[in-house]
Short mmCIF file of C-alpha atoms and ligand atoms in Angstrom, two decimals:
data_model
loop_
_atom_site.label_atom_id
_atom_site.label_comp_id
_atom_site.label_asym_id
_atom_site.label_seq_id
_atom_site.Cartn_x
_atom_site.Cartn_y
_atom_site.Cartn_z
CA MET D 1 -21.74 -2.50 65.75
CA ALA D 2 -22.13 0.88 67.47
CA VAL D 3 -19.23 3.23 66.93
CA ALA D 4 -20.34 5.82 69.48
CA ARG D 5 -22.99 6.37 72.10
CA ARG D 6 -22.90 10.11 71.42
CA LEU D 7 -21.24 11.63 68.35
CA ALA D 8 -20.38 15.32 68.34
CA VAL D 9 -19.90 16.89 64.89
CA LEU D 10 -18.17 20.26 65.13
CA GLY D 11 -19.03 21.88 61.79
CA VAL D 12 -22.22 20.45 60.28
CA GLY D 13 -21.57 21.25 56.64
CA LEU D 14 -20.96 19.12 53.57
CA ILE D 15 -18.47 16.75 55.22
CA GLY D 16 -19.69 16.81 58.82
CA GLY D 17 -23.31 16.59 57.69
CA SER D 18 -22.63 13.77 55.23
CA LEU D 19 -20.79 11.80 57.91
CA ALA D 20 -23.66 12.30 60.35
CA ARG D 21 -26.16 11.16 57.73
CA ALA D 22 -24.03 8.12 56.83
CA LEU D 23 -23.57 7.02 60.45
CA ARG D 24 -27.24 7.51 61.21
CA ARG D 25 -28.21 5.46 58.16
CA ALA D 26 -25.80 2.73 59.30
CA GLU D 27 -27.28 2.90 62.80
CA ALA D 28 -23.68 3.15 64.00
CA VAL D 29 -24.18 5.92 66.55
CA GLY D 30 -26.64 6.93 69.26
CA GLU D 31 -27.27 10.64 69.69
CA ILE D 32 -25.67 13.06 67.20
CA VAL D 33 -24.93 16.55 68.47
CA GLY D 34 -23.99 19.25 65.98
CA CYS D 35 -22.03 22.44 66.55
CA GLY D 36 -21.66 25.54 64.45
CA ARG D 37 -21.52 29.31 64.52
CA ASP D 38 -24.77 30.05 62.75
CA PRO D 39 -27.92 29.24 64.76
CA ALA D 40 -30.09 29.29 61.61
CA HIS D 41 -27.75 26.81 59.91
CA LEU D 42 -27.85 24.60 63.00
CA ALA D 43 -31.63 24.77 63.20
CA ARG D 44 -31.75 23.61 59.58
CA ALA D 45 -29.44 20.70 60.39
CA VAL D 46 -31.84 19.60 63.14
CA GLU D 47 -34.87 20.19 60.90
CA LEU D 48 -33.32 18.01 58.19
CA GLY D 49 -32.66 15.27 60.74
CA VAL D 50 -28.90 15.45 60.16
CA VAL D 51 -28.27 15.94 63.88
CA ASP D 52 -30.51 15.34 66.89
CA ARG D 53 -29.65 18.61 68.57
CA ALA D 54 -27.21 21.46 68.03
CA GLU D 55 -25.09 23.84 70.08
CA THR D 56 -23.18 26.99 69.17
CA ASP D 57 -20.72 26.33 72.02
CA PRO D 58 -18.21 23.55 71.19
CA ALA D 59 -17.89 22.69 74.90
CA ALA D 60 -21.64 22.13 75.19
CA ALA D 61 -21.56 20.05 72.00
CA VAL D 62 -18.80 17.67 73.13
CA ALA D 63 -20.01 17.24 76.74
CA GLY D 64 -20.62 13.51 77.25
CA ALA D 65 -19.62 12.64 73.68
CA ASP D 66 -17.41 9.57 73.26
CA LEU D 67 -16.59 10.41 69.63
CA VAL D 68 -15.89 13.93 68.34
CA VAL D 69 -15.35 14.90 64.69
CA LEU D 70 -13.83 18.27 63.83
CA ALA D 71 -15.37 19.22 60.48
CA VAL D 72 -14.75 22.97 60.32
CA PRO D 73 -12.47 24.78 57.87
CA LEU D 74 -8.76 24.34 58.60
CA GLY D 75 -8.51 27.96 59.72
CA ALA D 76 -11.07 27.34 62.48
CA MET D 77 -9.69 24.01 63.77
CA ARG D 78 -7.48 25.42 66.55
CA ALA D 79 -10.12 27.77 67.97
CA VAL D 80 -12.85 25.13 67.92
CA LEU D 81 -10.58 22.49 69.48
CA ALA D 82 -9.51 24.94 72.19
CA ALA D 83 -13.13 25.79 72.98
CA ALA D 84 -14.08 22.11 73.16
CA ALA D 85 -11.02 20.91 75.08
CA PRO D 86 -12.16 21.62 78.67
CA ALA D 87 -15.37 19.65 78.18
CA LEU D 88 -13.98 16.56 76.42
CA ALA D 89 -14.98 13.36 78.19
CA ALA D 90 -12.23 11.10 79.57
CA ASP D 91 -13.16 8.36 77.09
CA ALA D 92 -13.61 10.65 74.07
CA VAL D 93 -11.79 9.93 70.82
CA VAL D 94 -11.32 13.03 68.65
CA THR D 95 -10.71 13.01 64.92
CA ASP D 96 -10.89 15.55 62.10
CA VAL D 97 -11.61 15.69 58.38
CA GLY D 98 -9.21 18.49 57.41
CA SER D 99 -7.75 18.53 53.89
CA ALA D 100 -4.23 19.00 55.26
CA LYS D 101 -2.83 17.12 58.22
CA ALA D 102 0.37 18.70 59.56
CA SER D 103 -1.50 21.94 60.33
CA VAL D 104 -4.23 20.17 62.32
CA ILE D 105 -1.64 18.20 64.28
CA ALA D 106 0.11 21.47 65.05
CA ASP D 107 -3.23 22.87 66.21
CA ALA D 108 -3.71 19.91 68.58
CA ARG D 109 -0.16 20.33 69.93
CA ALA D 110 -0.80 24.07 70.45
CA VAL D 111 -4.04 23.44 72.36
CA PHE D 112 -2.88 20.56 74.55
CA GLY D 113 0.87 21.17 74.74
CA ARG D 114 1.35 17.69 73.24
CA ILE D 115 -0.35 15.45 70.69
CA PRO D 116 -3.09 13.66 72.65
CA ARG D 117 -3.05 9.88 72.28
CA TRP D 118 -6.80 9.94 71.65
CA PHE D 119 -6.52 12.39 68.71
CA VAL D 120 -6.61 10.66 65.32
CA PRO D 121 -5.97 12.99 62.36
CA GLY D 122 -8.08 11.99 59.34
CA HIS D 123 -9.08 13.08 55.87
CA PRO D 124 -11.89 11.74 53.67
CA ILE D 125 -10.79 11.87 50.00
CA ALA D 126 -14.32 12.68 48.95
CA GLY D 127 -16.33 15.81 48.51
CA THR D 128 -18.02 18.15 46.09
CA GLU D 129 -17.80 21.79 45.15
CA ARG D 130 -20.86 22.51 47.29
CA SER D 131 -20.93 23.60 50.93
CA GLY D 132 -23.31 23.55 53.87
CA VAL D 133 -25.63 21.01 55.44
CA GLU D 134 -28.08 21.24 52.54
CA ALA D 135 -25.38 19.71 50.34
CA ALA D 136 -24.75 16.79 52.71
CA PHE D 137 -25.70 13.24 51.70
CA ALA D 138 -25.17 9.81 53.27
CA GLU D 139 -23.55 8.21 50.21
CA LEU D 140 -20.70 10.72 49.88
CA PHE D 141 -18.01 8.47 51.34
CA GLU D 142 -19.12 5.16 49.85
CA ASP D 143 -16.16 3.41 48.20
CA HIS D 144 -14.04 6.53 48.72
CA ARG D 145 -10.75 6.47 50.56
CA VAL D 146 -10.20 7.98 53.97
CA LEU D 147 -6.61 8.63 54.99
CA LEU D 148 -5.75 8.46 58.68
CA THR D 149 -2.38 9.94 59.64
CA PRO D 150 -1.61 8.67 63.17
CA VAL D 151 1.65 9.78 64.77
CA ALA D 152 3.88 7.97 67.29
CA GLU D 153 1.77 9.19 70.20
CA THR D 154 -1.54 8.06 68.72
CA ASP D 155 -3.30 5.22 70.58
CA PRO D 156 -3.87 2.29 68.18
CA ALA D 157 -7.24 1.66 69.83
CA ALA D 158 -8.30 5.21 68.96
CA VAL D 159 -7.17 4.66 65.37
CA GLU D 160 -9.30 1.50 65.19
CA ARG D 161 -12.33 3.36 66.57
CA VAL D 162 -12.01 6.01 63.85
CA ARG D 163 -11.41 3.32 61.24
CA ARG D 164 -14.67 1.63 62.26
CA MET D 165 -16.47 4.96 62.07
CA TRP D 166 -15.39 5.53 58.47
CA GLU D 167 -16.04 1.92 57.48
CA ALA D 168 -19.56 2.27 58.86
CA ALA D 169 -19.90 5.24 56.48
CA GLY D 170 -18.89 2.97 53.59
CA ALA D 171 -15.36 4.29 53.15
CA VAL D 172 -12.11 2.44 52.51
CA VAL D 173 -9.63 3.41 55.23
CA GLU D 174 -5.87 3.64 54.79
CA THR D 175 -3.12 5.10 56.95
CA MET D 176 -0.45 7.46 55.63
CA GLU D 177 2.48 9.36 57.09
CA VAL D 178 1.62 13.03 57.72
CA ALA D 179 4.12 14.79 55.42
CA HIS D 180 3.47 12.28 52.67
CA HIS D 181 -0.26 12.93 52.93
CA ASP D 182 0.26 16.67 52.57
CA ALA D 183 2.60 16.15 49.59
CA VAL D 184 0.22 13.77 47.81
CA LEU D 185 -2.85 15.95 48.40
CA ALA D 186 -0.94 19.05 47.29
CA ALA D 187 -0.51 17.30 43.93
CA THR D 188 -3.90 15.65 43.51
CA SER D 189 -6.23 18.17 45.14
CA HIS D 190 -4.74 21.47 46.20
CA LEU D 191 -2.86 22.25 42.96
CA PRO D 192 -5.88 21.34 40.75
CA HIS D 193 -8.07 23.70 42.76
CA MET D 194 -5.52 26.49 42.37
CA LEU D 195 -5.42 25.90 38.60
CA ALA D 196 -9.19 25.88 38.25
CA TYR D 197 -9.56 29.11 40.23
CA ALA D 198 -6.65 30.71 38.32
CA LEU D 199 -8.07 29.83 34.89
CA VAL D 200 -11.59 31.09 35.59
CA ASP D 201 -10.23 34.22 37.26
CA ALA D 202 -7.87 34.90 34.34
CA LEU D 203 -10.71 34.66 31.82
CA ALA D 204 -13.09 36.65 34.04
CA ARG D 205 -10.62 39.55 34.00
CA LEU D 206 -10.42 39.63 30.18
CA GLU D 207 -12.10 42.37 28.21
CA GLY D 208 -15.27 40.79 26.74
CA HIS D 209 -15.21 37.86 29.10
CA GLU D 210 -19.00 37.53 28.86
CA GLU D 211 -18.62 36.33 25.26
CA ILE D 212 -15.80 34.00 26.21
CA PHE D 213 -17.92 32.30 28.87
CA ARG D 214 -20.83 32.11 26.45
CA TYR D 215 -18.75 29.82 24.27
CA ALA D 216 -17.33 27.71 27.09
CA ALA D 217 -18.54 24.14 26.62
CA GLY D 218 -18.27 20.80 28.45
CA GLY D 219 -14.50 20.76 28.59
CA PHE D 220 -14.35 24.09 30.37
CA ARG D 221 -17.21 23.12 32.68
CA ASP D 222 -15.54 19.81 33.57
CA PHE D 223 -12.14 21.38 34.15
CA THR D 224 -13.48 24.25 36.28
CA ARG D 225 -16.19 22.54 38.38
CA ILE D 226 -14.03 22.80 41.52
CA ALA D 227 -13.63 26.56 41.04
CA SER D 228 -17.14 26.78 42.48
CA SER D 229 -15.81 25.46 45.81
CA ASP D 230 -15.89 27.65 48.91
CA PRO D 231 -13.13 30.31 48.68
CA VAL D 232 -12.58 30.47 52.44
CA MET D 233 -12.09 26.71 52.66
CA TRP D 234 -9.49 26.80 49.87
CA HIS D 235 -7.83 29.92 51.26
CA ASP D 236 -7.33 27.92 54.46
CA ILE D 237 -6.10 24.78 52.67
CA CYS D 238 -3.55 26.67 50.52
CA LEU D 239 -2.07 28.45 53.54
CA ALA D 240 -2.20 25.38 55.77
CA ASN D 241 -0.33 23.27 53.20
CA ARG D 242 1.83 26.13 51.93
CA GLU D 243 5.20 24.38 51.57
CA ALA D 244 3.95 21.27 49.77
CA LEU D 245 1.67 23.33 47.53
CA LEU D 246 4.45 25.76 46.65
CA GLY D 247 6.65 22.86 45.58
CA MET D 248 3.94 21.59 43.25
CA LEU D 249 3.12 25.05 41.95
CA ARG D 250 6.78 25.77 41.06
CA ARG D 251 7.12 22.36 39.37
CA PHE D 252 3.94 22.93 37.38
CA GLN D 253 5.04 26.43 36.37
CA ALA D 254 8.26 24.93 34.93
CA ASP D 255 6.35 22.21 33.08
CA LEU D 256 3.91 24.76 31.66
CA ALA D 257 6.82 26.95 30.58
CA ARG D 258 8.30 23.99 28.69
CA LEU D 259 4.98 23.48 26.89
CA ALA D 260 4.86 27.17 26.00
CA ASP D 261 8.40 26.90 24.63
CA ALA D 262 7.31 23.92 22.52
CA VAL D 263 4.35 25.86 21.11
CA GLU D 264 6.58 28.85 20.38
CA ALA D 265 9.15 26.62 18.63
CA GLY D 266 6.52 24.65 16.71
CA ASP D 267 7.88 21.57 18.48
CA GLY D 268 5.00 19.21 17.77
CA GLU D 269 6.95 16.20 18.99
CA THR D 270 7.15 17.56 22.52
CA LEU D 271 3.46 18.44 22.48
CA LEU D 272 2.48 14.99 21.22
CA ALA D 273 4.76 13.21 23.69
CA THR D 274 3.33 15.21 26.59
CA PHE D 275 -0.29 14.70 25.58
CA ARG D 276 0.19 10.97 24.92
CA ARG D 277 1.95 10.47 28.28
CA ALA D 278 -0.82 12.33 30.10
CA LYS D 279 -3.63 10.45 28.35
CA ALA D 280 -1.98 7.10 29.09
CA ALA D 281 -1.55 8.02 32.76
CA ARG D 282 -5.12 9.19 33.19
CA ASP D 283 -6.57 6.19 31.33
CA ALA D 284 -4.48 3.81 33.46
CA HIS D 285 -4.84 5.43 36.85
CA VAL D 286 -7.93 7.62 36.95
CA LEU D 287 -10.63 6.42 34.57
CA GLY D 288 -12.96 3.80 35.96
CA ARG D 289 -11.43 3.81 39.43
CA GLY D 290 -13.85 3.83 42.35
CA GLY D 291 -13.98 6.68 44.79
CA GLY D 292 -11.36 9.20 45.83
N1 NAD Z 1 -15.50 20.07 50.64
C1 NAD Z 1 -14.77 19.01 50.39
O1 NAD Z 1 -14.78 18.46 49.26
C2 NAD Z 1 -13.92 18.43 51.47
C3 NAD Z 1 -13.40 17.14 51.30
C4 NAD Z 1 -12.62 16.58 52.32
C5 NAD Z 1 -12.33 17.33 53.46
N2 NAD Z 1 -12.83 18.59 53.57
C6 NAD Z 1 -12.51 19.32 54.81
O2 NAD Z 1 -13.69 19.29 55.60
C7 NAD Z 1 -13.76 20.46 56.42
C8 NAD Z 1 -15.14 21.07 56.26
O3 NAD Z 1 -15.34 21.29 54.92
P1 NAD Z 1 -16.84 21.31 54.32
O4 NAD Z 1 -16.71 21.12 52.84
O5 NAD Z 1 -17.72 20.43 55.11
O6 NAD Z 1 -17.24 22.86 54.60
P2 NAD Z 1 -18.69 23.47 54.88
O7 NAD Z 1 -18.52 24.94 54.68
O8 NAD Z 1 -19.72 22.74 54.12
O9 NAD Z 1 -18.91 23.16 56.43
C9 NAD Z 1 -18.11 23.77 57.41
C10 NAD Z 1 -18.99 23.96 58.61
O10 NAD Z 1 -18.20 24.49 59.66
C11 NAD Z 1 -18.90 25.58 60.25
N3 NAD Z 1 -17.91 26.49 60.81
C12 NAD Z 1 -17.06 27.27 60.14
N4 NAD Z 1 -16.30 27.96 61.01
C13 NAD Z 1 -16.69 27.58 62.25
C14 NAD Z 1 -16.31 27.92 63.57
N5 NAD Z 1 -15.34 28.82 63.78
N6 NAD Z 1 -16.93 27.33 64.60
C15 NAD Z 1 -17.90 26.40 64.39
N7 NAD Z 1 -18.31 26.03 63.16
C16 NAD Z 1 -17.71 26.62 62.11
C17 NAD Z 1 -19.69 26.18 59.13
O11 NAD Z 1 -20.81 26.90 59.64
C18 NAD Z 1 -20.13 24.94 58.36
O12 NAD Z 1 -21.32 24.43 58.88
C19 NAD Z 1 -12.61 21.36 55.98
O13 NAD Z 1 -11.56 21.26 56.92
C20 NAD Z 1 -12.17 20.76 54.65
O14 NAD Z 1 -10.77 20.94 54.43
C21 NAD Z 1 -13.62 19.16 52.63
O1 PRE Z 2 -14.81 16.40 44.35
C1 PRE Z 2 -14.61 17.55 44.70
O2 PRE Z 2 -15.29 18.52 44.31
C2 PRE Z 2 -13.52 17.83 45.65
O3 PRE Z 2 -12.98 18.91 45.56
C3 PRE Z 2 -13.13 16.84 46.68
C4 PRE Z 2 -11.68 16.98 47.11
C5 PRE Z 2 -10.79 16.87 45.89
O4 PRE Z 2 -11.00 15.92 45.10
O5 PRE Z 2 -9.87 17.66 45.70
C6 PRE Z 2 -11.48 18.28 47.74
C7 PRE Z 2 -10.94 18.44 48.96
C8 PRE Z 2 -10.64 17.33 49.78
O6 PRE Z 2 -9.84 17.51 50.86
C9 PRE Z 2 -10.77 16.04 49.20
C10 PRE Z 2 -11.37 15.89 47.99
#
C-alpha cells in the first residue's frame, strides 16, 4: 500500500538514503526527492538511483511532497526545517530520524511557534559507523526497532502514516515518551559512543601508540567500531542530549571508580561479581536478539 505519492528526504546520507532505498524496494512511494548541501553528493544519490531528483533548497525539495523525512544531523534540523516550512504542502506529514528527540521537538516548536500536529518525531534504532549515501542500503532497518515519540499535539493519523512508512521498510515500530527515549538512548547508544571515542583517543595520545595499536586485536576492534562514526554527528548528539548523557556519564564514572578501587585493593570478589553480572545481562538481553 503506497505510503506517499512524493517522499522528500532532507539529508540523503546513511539513514535518509537507506530509507529511500527501502521504500523504493517496497514500492511504497512514488517520486523520491532528495535534499542536501553538497551538489556532488546529491548527483551521486541520483546516479545511484537512491532518489529520483535532488535539490539543494529544502523548500524546493518539499514542494508537493506529502511525506517529508528530516535525516540531517541534529545540529542542522532547525535550519533545514525552517527553510522547508514555507513550502510544506497542506497534507504533508513530517517526521525525522534524529538520535535524540527532545531537541528536535524543541526545533519544531521554535520554527512553528507550536508543535505541529502533523510532525511525528521518530528514531530508527539502526545504523552503522559509516556515513553518506554510498553507505546506504535497503536492508538497514529490517527487524530493527523504530521509536516514535508523539506528543499530546500529534495527530494519531500522522503517527499511523509514519508507522506504515517504517513498516514498509521492514522495521518494528514502537512508541515511547520523549524524555524516556532520550534517557534510554543516552544509556544504550550515546554513552557507548563516548566511551569508544574516549578509549581510542586516550591510547592515540600515548607515547608509542603505534605499537599499542599494532597489538590491538578483535576485542579492541569490536569495542571501538563505533569510534569510526562521524564526529560531527556525535558532537551534535552529545550536546542535544546533554542532560541525559551527563547523568549516565557521572554514573559510569562512579562505577568505574569502584572497579578501580577493587583492583587497587585486590578485591577479586567485587571484580568477579561485576563481570559475572555483566556477562549474565548481556547473554540474557543482547546476544541473539534481532535488530536494534
Ligand atoms: N548513523 C547512524 O547510525 C544513525 C542511526 C539512527 C539515527 N541517526 C540520525 O540520522 C541523522 C542522519 O545521520 P546519518 O548517519 O544519515 O548521517 P550522514 O552524514 O550519513 O547523512 C547526513 C546527510 O545530511 C546532509 N546534511 C548535513 N547538513 C545538512 C544541511 N545543513 N542541510 C542539508 N543537508 C545536510 C549531509 O550532506 C548528508 O547527506 C542524524 O540526525 C542521526 O542522529 C543516525
Ligand atoms: O550500529 C551502529 O554503528 C550505530 O551506532 C547505530 C546506533 C547505535 O547503536 O548506537 C547509533 C545511533 C543511533 O541513533 C542508533 C543506533
